PDB file of C-alpha atoms (C1' of nucleotides) in Angstrom:
ATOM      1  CA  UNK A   7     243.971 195.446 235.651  1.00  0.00           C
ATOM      2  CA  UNK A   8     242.830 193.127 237.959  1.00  0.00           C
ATOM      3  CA  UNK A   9     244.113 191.795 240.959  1.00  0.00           C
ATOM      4  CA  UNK A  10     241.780 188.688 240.817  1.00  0.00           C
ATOM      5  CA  UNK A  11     242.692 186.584 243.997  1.00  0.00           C
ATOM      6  CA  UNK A  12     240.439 183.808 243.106  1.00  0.00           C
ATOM      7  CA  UNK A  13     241.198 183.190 240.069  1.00  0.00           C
ATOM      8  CA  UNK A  14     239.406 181.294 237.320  1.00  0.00           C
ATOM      9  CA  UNK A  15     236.864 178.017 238.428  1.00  0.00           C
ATOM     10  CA  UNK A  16     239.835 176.681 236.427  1.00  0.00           C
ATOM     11  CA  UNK A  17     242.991 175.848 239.304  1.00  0.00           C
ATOM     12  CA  UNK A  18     246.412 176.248 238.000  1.00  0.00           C
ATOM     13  CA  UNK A  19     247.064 179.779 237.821  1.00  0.00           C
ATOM     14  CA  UNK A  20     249.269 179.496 234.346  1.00  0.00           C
ATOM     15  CA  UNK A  21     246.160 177.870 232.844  1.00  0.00           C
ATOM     16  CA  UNK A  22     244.352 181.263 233.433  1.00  0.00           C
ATOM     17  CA  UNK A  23     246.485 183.567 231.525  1.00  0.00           C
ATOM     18  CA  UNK A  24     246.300 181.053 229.041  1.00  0.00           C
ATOM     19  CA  UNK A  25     242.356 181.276 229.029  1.00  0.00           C
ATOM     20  CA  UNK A  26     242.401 184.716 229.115  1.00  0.00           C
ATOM     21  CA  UNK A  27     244.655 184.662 225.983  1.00  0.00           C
ATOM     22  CA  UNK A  28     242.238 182.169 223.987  1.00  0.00           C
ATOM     23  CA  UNK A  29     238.969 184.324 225.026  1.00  0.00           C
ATOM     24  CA  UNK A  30     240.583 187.506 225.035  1.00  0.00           C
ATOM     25  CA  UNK A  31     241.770 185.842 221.251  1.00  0.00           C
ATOM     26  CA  UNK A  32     238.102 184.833 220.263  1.00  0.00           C
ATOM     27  CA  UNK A  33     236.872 188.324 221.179  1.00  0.00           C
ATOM     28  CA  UNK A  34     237.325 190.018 217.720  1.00  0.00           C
ATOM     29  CA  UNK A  35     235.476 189.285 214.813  1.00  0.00           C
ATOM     30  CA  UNK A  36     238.312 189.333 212.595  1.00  0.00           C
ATOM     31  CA  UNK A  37     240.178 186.933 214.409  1.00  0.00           C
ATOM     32  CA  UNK A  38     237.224 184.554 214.409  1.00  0.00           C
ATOM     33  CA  UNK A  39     237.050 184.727 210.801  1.00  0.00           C
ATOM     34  CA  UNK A  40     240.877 184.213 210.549  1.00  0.00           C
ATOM     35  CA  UNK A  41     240.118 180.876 212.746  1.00  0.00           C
ATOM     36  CA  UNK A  42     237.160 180.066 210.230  1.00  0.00           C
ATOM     37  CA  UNK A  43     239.613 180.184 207.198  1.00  0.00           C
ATOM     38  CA  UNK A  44     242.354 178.513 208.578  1.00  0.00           C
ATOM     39  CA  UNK A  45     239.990 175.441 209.844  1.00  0.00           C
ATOM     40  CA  UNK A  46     239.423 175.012 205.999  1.00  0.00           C
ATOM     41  CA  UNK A  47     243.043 174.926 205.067  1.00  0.00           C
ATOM     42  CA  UNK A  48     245.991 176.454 205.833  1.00  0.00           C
ATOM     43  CA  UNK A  49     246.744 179.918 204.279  1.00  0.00           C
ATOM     44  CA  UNK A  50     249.609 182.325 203.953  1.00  0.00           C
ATOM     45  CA  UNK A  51     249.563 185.317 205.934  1.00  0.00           C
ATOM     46  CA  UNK A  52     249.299 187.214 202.535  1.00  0.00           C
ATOM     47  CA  UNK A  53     246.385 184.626 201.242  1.00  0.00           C
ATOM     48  CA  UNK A  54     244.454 185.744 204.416  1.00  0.00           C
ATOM     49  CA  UNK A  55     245.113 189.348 204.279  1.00  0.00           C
ATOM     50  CA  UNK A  56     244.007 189.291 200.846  1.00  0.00           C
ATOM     51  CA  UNK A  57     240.259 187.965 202.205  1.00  0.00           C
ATOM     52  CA  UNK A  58     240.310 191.247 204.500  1.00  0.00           C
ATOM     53  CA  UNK A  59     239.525 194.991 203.807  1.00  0.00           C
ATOM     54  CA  UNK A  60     242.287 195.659 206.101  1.00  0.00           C
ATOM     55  CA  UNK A  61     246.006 196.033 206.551  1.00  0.00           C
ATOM     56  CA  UNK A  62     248.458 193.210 206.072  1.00  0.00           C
ATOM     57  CA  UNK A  63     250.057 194.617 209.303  1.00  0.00           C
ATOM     58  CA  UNK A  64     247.017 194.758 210.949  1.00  0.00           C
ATOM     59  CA  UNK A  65     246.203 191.243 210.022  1.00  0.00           C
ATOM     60  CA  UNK A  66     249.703 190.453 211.464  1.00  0.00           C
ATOM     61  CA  UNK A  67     249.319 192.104 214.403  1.00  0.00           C
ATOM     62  CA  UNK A  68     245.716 189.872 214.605  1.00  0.00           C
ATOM     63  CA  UNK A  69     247.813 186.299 213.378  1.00  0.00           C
ATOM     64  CA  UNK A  70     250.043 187.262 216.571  1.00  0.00           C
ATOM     65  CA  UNK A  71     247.714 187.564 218.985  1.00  0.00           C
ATOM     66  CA  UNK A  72     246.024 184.017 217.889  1.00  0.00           C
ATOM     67  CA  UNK A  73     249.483 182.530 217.911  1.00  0.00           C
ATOM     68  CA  UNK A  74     250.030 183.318 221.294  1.00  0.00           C
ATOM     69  CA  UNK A  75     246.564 181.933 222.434  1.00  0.00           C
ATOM     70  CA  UNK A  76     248.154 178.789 220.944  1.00  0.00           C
ATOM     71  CA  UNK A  77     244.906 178.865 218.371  1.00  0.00           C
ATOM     72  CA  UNK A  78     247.058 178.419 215.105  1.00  0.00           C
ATOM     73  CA  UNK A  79     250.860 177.872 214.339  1.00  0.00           C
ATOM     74  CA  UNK A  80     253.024 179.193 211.873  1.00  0.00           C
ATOM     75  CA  UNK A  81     255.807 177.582 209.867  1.00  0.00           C
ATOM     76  CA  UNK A  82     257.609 179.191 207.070  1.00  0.00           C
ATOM     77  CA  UNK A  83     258.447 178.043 204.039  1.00  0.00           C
ATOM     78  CA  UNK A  84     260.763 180.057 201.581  1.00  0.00           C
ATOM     79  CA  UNK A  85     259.622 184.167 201.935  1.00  0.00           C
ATOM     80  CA  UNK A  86     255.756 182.532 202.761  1.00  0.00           C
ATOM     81  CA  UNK A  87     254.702 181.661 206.642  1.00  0.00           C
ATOM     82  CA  UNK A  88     252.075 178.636 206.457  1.00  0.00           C
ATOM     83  CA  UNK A  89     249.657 179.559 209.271  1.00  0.00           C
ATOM     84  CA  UNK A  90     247.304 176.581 210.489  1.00  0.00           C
ATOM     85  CA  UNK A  91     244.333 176.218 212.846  1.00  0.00           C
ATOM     86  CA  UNK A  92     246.000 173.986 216.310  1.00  0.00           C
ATOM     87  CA  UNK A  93     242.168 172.567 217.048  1.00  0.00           C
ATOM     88  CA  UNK A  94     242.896 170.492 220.215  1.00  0.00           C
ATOM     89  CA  UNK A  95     243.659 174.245 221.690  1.00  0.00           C
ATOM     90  CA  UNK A  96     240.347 175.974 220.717  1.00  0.00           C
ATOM     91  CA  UNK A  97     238.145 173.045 221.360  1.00  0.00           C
ATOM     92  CA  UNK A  98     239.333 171.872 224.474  1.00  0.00           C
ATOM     93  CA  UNK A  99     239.772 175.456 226.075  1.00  0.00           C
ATOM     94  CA  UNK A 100     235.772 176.977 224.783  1.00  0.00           C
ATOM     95  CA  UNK A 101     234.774 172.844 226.211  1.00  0.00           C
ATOM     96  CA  UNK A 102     236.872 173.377 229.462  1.00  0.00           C
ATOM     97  CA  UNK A 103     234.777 176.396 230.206  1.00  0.00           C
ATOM     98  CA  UNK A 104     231.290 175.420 229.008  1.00  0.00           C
ATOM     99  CA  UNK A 105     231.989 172.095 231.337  1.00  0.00           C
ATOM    100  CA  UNK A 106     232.619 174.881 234.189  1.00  0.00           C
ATOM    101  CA  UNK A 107     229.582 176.645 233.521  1.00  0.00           C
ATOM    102  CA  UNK A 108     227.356 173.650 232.866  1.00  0.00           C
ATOM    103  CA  UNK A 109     228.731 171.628 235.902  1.00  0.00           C
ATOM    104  CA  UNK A 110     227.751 168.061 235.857  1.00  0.00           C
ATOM    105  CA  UNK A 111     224.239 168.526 237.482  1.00  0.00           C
ATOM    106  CA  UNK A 112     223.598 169.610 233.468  1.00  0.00           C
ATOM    107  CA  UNK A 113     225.694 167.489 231.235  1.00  0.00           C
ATOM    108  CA  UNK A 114     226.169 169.028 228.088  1.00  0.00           C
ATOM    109  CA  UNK A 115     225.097 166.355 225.787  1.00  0.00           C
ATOM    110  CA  UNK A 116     221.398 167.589 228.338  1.00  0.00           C
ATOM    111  CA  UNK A 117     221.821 170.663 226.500  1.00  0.00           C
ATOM    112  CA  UNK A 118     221.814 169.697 223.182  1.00  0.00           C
ATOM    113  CA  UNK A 119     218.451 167.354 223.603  1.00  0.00           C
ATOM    114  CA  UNK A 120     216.710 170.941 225.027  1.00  0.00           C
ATOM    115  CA  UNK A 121     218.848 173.237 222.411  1.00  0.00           C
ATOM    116  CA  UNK A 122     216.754 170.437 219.842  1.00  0.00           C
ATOM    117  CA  UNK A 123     213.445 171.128 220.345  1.00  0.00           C
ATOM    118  CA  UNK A 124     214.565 175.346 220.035  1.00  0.00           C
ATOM    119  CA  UNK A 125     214.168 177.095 223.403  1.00  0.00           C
ATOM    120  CA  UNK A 126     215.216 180.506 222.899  1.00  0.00           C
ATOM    121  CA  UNK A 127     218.452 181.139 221.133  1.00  0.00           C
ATOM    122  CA  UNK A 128     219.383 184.475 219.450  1.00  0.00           C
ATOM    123  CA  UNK A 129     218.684 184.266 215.020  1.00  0.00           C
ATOM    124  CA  UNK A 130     221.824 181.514 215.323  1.00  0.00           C
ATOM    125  CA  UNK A 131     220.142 178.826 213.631  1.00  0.00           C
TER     126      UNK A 131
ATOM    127  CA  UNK B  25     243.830 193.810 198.884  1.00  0.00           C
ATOM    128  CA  UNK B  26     239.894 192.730 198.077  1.00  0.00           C
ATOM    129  CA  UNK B  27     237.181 193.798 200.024  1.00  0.00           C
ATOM    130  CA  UNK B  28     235.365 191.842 201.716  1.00  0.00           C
ATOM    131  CA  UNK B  29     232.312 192.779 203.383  1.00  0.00           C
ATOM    132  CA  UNK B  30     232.212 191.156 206.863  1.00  0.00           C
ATOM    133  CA  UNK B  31     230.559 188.556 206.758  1.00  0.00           C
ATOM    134  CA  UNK B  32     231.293 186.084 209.831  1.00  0.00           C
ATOM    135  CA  UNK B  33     231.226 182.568 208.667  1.00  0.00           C
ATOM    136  CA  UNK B  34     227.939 182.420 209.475  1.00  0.00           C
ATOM    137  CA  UNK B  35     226.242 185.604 207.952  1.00  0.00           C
ATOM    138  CA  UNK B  36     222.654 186.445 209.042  1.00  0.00           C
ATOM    139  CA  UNK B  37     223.938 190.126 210.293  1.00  0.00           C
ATOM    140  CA  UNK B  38     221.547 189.476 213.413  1.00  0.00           C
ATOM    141  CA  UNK B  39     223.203 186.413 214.619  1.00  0.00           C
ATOM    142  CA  UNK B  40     227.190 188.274 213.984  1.00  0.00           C
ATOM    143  CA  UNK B  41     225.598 190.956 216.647  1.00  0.00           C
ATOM    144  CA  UNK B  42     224.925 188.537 218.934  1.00  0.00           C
ATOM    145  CA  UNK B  43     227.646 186.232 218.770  1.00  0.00           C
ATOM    146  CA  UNK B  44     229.865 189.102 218.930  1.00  0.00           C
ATOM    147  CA  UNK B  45     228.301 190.416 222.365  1.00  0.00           C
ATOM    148  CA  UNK B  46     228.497 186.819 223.694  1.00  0.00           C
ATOM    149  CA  UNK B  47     232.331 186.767 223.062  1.00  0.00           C
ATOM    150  CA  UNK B  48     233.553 190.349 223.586  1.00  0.00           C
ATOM    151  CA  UNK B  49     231.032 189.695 227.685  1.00  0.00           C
ATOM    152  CA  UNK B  50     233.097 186.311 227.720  1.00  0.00           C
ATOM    153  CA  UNK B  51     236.763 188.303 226.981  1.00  0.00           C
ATOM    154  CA  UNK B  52     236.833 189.127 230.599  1.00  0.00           C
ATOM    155  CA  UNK B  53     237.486 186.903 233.290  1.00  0.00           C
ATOM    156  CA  UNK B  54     235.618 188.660 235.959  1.00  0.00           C
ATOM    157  CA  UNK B  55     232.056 188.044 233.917  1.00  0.00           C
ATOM    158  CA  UNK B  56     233.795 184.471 233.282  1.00  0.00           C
ATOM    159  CA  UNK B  57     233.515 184.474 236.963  1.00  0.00           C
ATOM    160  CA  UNK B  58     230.095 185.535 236.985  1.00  0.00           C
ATOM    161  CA  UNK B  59     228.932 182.568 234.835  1.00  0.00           C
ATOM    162  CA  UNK B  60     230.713 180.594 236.998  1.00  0.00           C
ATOM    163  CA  UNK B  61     228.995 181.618 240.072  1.00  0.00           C
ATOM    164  CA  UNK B  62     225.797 181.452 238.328  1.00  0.00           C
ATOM    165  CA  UNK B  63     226.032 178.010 237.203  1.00  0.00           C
ATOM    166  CA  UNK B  64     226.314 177.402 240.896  1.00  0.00           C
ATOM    167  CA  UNK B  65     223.044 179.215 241.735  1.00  0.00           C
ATOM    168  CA  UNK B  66     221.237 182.206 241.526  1.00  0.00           C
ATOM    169  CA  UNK B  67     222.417 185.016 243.334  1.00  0.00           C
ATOM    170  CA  UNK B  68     221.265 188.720 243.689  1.00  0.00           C
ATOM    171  CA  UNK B  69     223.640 191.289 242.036  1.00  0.00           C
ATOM    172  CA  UNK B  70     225.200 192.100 245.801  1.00  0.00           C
ATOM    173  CA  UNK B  71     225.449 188.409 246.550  1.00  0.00           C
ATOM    174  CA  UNK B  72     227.852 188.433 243.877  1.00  0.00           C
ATOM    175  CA  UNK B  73     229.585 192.068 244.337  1.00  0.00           C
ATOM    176  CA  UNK B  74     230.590 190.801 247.335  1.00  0.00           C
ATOM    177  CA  UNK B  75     232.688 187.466 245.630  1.00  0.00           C
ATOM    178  CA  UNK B  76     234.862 190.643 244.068  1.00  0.00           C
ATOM    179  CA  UNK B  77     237.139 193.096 244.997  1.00  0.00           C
ATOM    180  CA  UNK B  78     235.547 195.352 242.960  1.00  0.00           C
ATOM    181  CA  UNK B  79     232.981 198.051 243.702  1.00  0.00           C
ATOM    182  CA  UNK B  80     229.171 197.322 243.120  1.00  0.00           C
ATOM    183  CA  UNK B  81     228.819 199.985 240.508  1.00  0.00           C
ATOM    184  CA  UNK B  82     231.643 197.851 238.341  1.00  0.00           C
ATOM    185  CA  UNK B  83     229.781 194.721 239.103  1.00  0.00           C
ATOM    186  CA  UNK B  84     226.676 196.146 237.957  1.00  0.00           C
ATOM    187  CA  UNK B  85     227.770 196.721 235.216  1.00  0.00           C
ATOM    188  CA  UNK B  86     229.328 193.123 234.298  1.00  0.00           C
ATOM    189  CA  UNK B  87     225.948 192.084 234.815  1.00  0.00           C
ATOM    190  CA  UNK B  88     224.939 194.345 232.591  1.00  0.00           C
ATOM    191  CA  UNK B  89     227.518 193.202 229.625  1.00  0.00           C
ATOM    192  CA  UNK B  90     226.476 189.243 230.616  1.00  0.00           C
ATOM    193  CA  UNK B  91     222.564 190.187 230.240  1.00  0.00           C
ATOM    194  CA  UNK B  92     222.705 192.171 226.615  1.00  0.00           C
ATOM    195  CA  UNK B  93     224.614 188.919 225.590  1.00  0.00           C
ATOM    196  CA  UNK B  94     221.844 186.979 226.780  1.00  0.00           C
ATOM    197  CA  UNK B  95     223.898 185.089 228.909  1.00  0.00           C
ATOM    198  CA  UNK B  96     221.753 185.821 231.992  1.00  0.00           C
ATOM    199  CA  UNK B  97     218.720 187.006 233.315  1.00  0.00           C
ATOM    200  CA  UNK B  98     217.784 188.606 236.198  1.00  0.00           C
ATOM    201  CA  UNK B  99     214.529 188.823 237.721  1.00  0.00           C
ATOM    202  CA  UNK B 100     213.679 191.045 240.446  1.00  0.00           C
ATOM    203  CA  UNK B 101     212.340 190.490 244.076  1.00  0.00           C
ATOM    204  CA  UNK B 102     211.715 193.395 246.051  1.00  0.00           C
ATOM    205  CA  UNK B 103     214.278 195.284 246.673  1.00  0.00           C
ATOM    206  CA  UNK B 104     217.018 192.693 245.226  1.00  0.00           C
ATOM    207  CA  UNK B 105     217.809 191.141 241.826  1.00  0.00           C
ATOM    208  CA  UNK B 106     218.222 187.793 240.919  1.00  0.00           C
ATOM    209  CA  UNK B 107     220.402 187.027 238.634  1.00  0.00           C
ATOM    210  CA  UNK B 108     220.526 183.539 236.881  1.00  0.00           C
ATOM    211  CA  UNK B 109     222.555 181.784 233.953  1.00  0.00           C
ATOM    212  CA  UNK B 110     220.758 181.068 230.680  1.00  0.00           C
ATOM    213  CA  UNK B 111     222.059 178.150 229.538  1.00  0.00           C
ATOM    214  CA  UNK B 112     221.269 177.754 226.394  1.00  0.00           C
ATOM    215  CA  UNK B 113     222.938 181.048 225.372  1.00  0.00           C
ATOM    216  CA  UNK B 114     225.968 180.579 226.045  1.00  0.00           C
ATOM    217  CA  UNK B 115     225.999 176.488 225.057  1.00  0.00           C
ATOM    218  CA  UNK B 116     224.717 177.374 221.327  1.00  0.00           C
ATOM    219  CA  UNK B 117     227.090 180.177 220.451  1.00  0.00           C
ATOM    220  CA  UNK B 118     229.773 178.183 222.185  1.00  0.00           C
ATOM    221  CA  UNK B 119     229.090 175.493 220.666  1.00  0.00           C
ATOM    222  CA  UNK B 120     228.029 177.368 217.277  1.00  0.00           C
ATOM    223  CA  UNK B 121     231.338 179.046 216.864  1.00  0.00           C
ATOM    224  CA  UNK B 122     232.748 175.774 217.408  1.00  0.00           C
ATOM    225  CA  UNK B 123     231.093 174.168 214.684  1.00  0.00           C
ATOM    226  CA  UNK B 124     232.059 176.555 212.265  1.00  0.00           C
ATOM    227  CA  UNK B 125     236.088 176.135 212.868  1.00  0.00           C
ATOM    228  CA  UNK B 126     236.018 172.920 214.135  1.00  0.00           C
ATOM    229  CA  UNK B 127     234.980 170.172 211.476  1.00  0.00           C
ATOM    230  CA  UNK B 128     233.079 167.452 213.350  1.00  0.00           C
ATOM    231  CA  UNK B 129     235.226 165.778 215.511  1.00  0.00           C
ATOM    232  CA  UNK B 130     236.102 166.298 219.042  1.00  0.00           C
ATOM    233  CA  UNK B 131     233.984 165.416 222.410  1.00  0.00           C
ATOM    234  CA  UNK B 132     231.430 168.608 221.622  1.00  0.00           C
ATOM    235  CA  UNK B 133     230.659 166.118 218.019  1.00  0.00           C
ATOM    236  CA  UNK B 134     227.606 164.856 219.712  1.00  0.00           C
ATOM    237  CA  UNK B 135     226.156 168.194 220.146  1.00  0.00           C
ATOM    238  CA  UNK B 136     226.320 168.936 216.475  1.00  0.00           C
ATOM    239  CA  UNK B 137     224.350 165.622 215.775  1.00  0.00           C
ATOM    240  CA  UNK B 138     221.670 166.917 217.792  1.00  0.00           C
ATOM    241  CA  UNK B 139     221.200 170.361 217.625  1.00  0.00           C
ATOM    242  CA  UNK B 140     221.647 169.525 213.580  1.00  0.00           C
ATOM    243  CA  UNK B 141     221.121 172.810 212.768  1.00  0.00           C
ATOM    244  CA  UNK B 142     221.425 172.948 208.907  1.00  0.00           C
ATOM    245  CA  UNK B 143     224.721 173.832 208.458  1.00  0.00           C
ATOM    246  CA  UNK B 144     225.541 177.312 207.021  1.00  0.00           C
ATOM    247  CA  UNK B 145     229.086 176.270 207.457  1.00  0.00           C
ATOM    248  CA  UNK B 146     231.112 177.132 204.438  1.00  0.00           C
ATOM    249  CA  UNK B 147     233.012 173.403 204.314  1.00  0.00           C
ATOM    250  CA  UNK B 148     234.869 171.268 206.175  1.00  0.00           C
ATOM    251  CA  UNK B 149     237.810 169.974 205.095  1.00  0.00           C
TER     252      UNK B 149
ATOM    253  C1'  DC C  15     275.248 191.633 194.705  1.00  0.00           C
ATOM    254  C1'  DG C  16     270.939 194.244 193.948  1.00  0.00           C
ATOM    255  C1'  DC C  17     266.274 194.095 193.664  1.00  0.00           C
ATOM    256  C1'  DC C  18     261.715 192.139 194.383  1.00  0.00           C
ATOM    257  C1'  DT C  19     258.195 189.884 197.208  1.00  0.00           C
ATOM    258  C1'  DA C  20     256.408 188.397 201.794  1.00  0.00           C
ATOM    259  C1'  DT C  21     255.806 189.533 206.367  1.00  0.00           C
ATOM    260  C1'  DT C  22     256.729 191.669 210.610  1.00  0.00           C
ATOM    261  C1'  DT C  23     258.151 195.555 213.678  1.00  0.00           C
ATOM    262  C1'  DA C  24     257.788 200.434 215.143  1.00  0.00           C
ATOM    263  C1'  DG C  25     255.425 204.454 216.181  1.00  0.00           C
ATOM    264  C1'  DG C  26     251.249 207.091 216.363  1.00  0.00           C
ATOM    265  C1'  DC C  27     246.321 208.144 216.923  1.00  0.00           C
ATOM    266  C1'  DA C  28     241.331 207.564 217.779  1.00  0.00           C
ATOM    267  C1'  DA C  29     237.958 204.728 219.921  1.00  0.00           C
ATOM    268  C1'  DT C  30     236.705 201.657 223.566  1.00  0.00           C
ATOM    269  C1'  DA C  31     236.826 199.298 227.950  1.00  0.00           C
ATOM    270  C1'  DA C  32     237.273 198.986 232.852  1.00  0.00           C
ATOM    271  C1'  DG C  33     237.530 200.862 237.057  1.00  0.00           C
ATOM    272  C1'  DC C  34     236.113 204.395 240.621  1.00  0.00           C
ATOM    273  C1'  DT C  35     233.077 207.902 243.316  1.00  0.00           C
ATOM    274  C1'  DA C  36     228.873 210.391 243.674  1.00  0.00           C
ATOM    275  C1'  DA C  37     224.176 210.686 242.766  1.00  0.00           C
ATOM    276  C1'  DT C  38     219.660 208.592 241.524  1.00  0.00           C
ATOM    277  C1'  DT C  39     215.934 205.156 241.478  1.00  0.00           C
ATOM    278  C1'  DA C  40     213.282 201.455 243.632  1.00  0.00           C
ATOM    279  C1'  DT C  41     211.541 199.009 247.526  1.00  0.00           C
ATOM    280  C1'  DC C  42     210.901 197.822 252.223  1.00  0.00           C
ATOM    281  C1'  DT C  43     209.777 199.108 257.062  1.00  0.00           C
ATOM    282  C1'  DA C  44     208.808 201.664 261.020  1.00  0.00           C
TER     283       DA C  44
ATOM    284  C1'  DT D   1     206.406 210.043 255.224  1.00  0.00           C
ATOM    285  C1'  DA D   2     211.192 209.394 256.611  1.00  0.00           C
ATOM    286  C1'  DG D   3     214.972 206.594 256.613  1.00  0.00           C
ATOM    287  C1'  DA D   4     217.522 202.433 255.376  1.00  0.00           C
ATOM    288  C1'  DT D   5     219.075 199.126 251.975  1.00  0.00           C
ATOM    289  C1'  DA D   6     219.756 197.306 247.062  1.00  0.00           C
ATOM    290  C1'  DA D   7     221.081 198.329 242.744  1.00  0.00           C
ATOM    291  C1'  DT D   8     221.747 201.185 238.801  1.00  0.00           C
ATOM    292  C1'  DT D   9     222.998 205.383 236.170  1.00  0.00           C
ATOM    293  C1'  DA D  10     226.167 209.338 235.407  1.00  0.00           C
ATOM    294  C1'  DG D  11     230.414 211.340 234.828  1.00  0.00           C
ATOM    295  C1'  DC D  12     235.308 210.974 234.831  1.00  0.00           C
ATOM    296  C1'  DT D  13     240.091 208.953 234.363  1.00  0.00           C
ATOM    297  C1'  DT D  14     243.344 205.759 232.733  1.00  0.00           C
ATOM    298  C1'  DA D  15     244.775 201.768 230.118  1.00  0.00           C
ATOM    299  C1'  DT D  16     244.172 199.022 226.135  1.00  0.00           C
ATOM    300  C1'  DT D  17     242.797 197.879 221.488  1.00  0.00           C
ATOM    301  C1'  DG D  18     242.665 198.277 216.671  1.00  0.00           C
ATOM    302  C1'  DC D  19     243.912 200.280 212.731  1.00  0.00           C
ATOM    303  C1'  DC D  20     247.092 202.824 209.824  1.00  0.00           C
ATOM    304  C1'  DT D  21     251.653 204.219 207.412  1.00  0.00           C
ATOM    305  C1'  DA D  22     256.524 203.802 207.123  1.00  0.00           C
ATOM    306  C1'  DA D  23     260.487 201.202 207.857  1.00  0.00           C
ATOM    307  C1'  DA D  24     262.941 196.941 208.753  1.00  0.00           C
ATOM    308  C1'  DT D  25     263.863 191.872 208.229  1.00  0.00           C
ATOM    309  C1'  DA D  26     264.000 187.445 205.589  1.00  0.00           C
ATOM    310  C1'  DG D  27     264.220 184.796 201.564  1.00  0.00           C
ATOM    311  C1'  DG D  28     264.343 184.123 196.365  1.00  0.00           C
ATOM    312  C1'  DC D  29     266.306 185.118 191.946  1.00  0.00           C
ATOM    313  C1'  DG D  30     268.368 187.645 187.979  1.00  0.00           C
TER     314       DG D  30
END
DNA sequence: CGCCTATTTAGGCAATAAGCTAATTATCTA
DNA sequence: TAGATAATTAGCTTATTGCCTAAATAGGCG
């Protein structure tokens, strides 16, 4: 682990560990695709296991760690647990850090004009 | 418990390579740093060892990560590298991924207008 | 209550990631 | 060419992640 004095561009040393979280979150594919289903509708843990090859533990163990990067929320209702996608979270922590890495000097809204007329990008069109 | 291939949300098996590098080099906050220094300016690979208290061979290596995600470049100059942020990388994944769980809405909204890249989203709500 | 369904917790194992030191490659300079 | 500096590659160790099965918890219903 490191010992990282500095810490993020970001200041206020709780918002880090909460970064970390939400990246650290966003890092697995499975998780990403959790967050893709839930920002159509809310699911059931069981509904979104079922739309996995995998474990419902596993996919527990996966709804936990996106919980605690404050992506979705859970509420329960009778034996189910409702899990949702909490948007402000994801949007304004991935925004946060693309504002850090594109400082002013290159305004994001900049980026989208040159993203337009197709620089290079990866097959993600 | 269905299958389930594994398809992202998006699903041209190229892009879910490349997305996936770009998040799994943003999961740590050291190459997070890295960006971060980049956006600043170009530096050569021990310009930046020495902003961490971490040995060169480590840093190296974070560049390494940060390049095969195409989120920099480096460029050499005699006996030193340059390393430099690509922009556009990092925005459009970003930015992408956000599309895809995030129905339009939210500050990055104007990017979607512009890059209006024909959705392959599945639906928003 | 006793049983069934939904979901999480516990414990274990294999694969991966992150760090380090030592050694190698590349380039400059005398 | 020899020696110095910049950076990477190799090899190793330790910590973490991701997945699984089995067991436990919570709620619903006869």
């Amino acid at each position: 682990m490191i010992e990282d004095n500095n810490s993020d561009s970001e200041t206020s040393a709780g918002a880090n560990g909460a970064i970390q979280r939400v990246f650290e979150a966003l890092s697995s594919q499975p998780r990403r695709k959790i967050l893709a289903y839930l920002a159509h509708s809310s699911l059931t843990a069981g509904e979104i296991a079922a739309r996995f090859d995998m474990s419902k533990p596993s996919i527990s163990q996966h709804l936990s760690i996106l919980e605690t990067a404050g992506l979705i929320a859970k509420e329960r209702q009778g034996q189910f647990i409702h899990y949702s996608l909490v948007q402000n979270n994801l949007v304004n922590t991935l925004n946060g850090f693309v504002q850090d890495v594109c400082p002013v000097s290159r305004p994001i809204k900049r980026e989208s004009k040159e993203l337009g007329r197709g620089g290079q990008h990866k097959d993600r069109t």
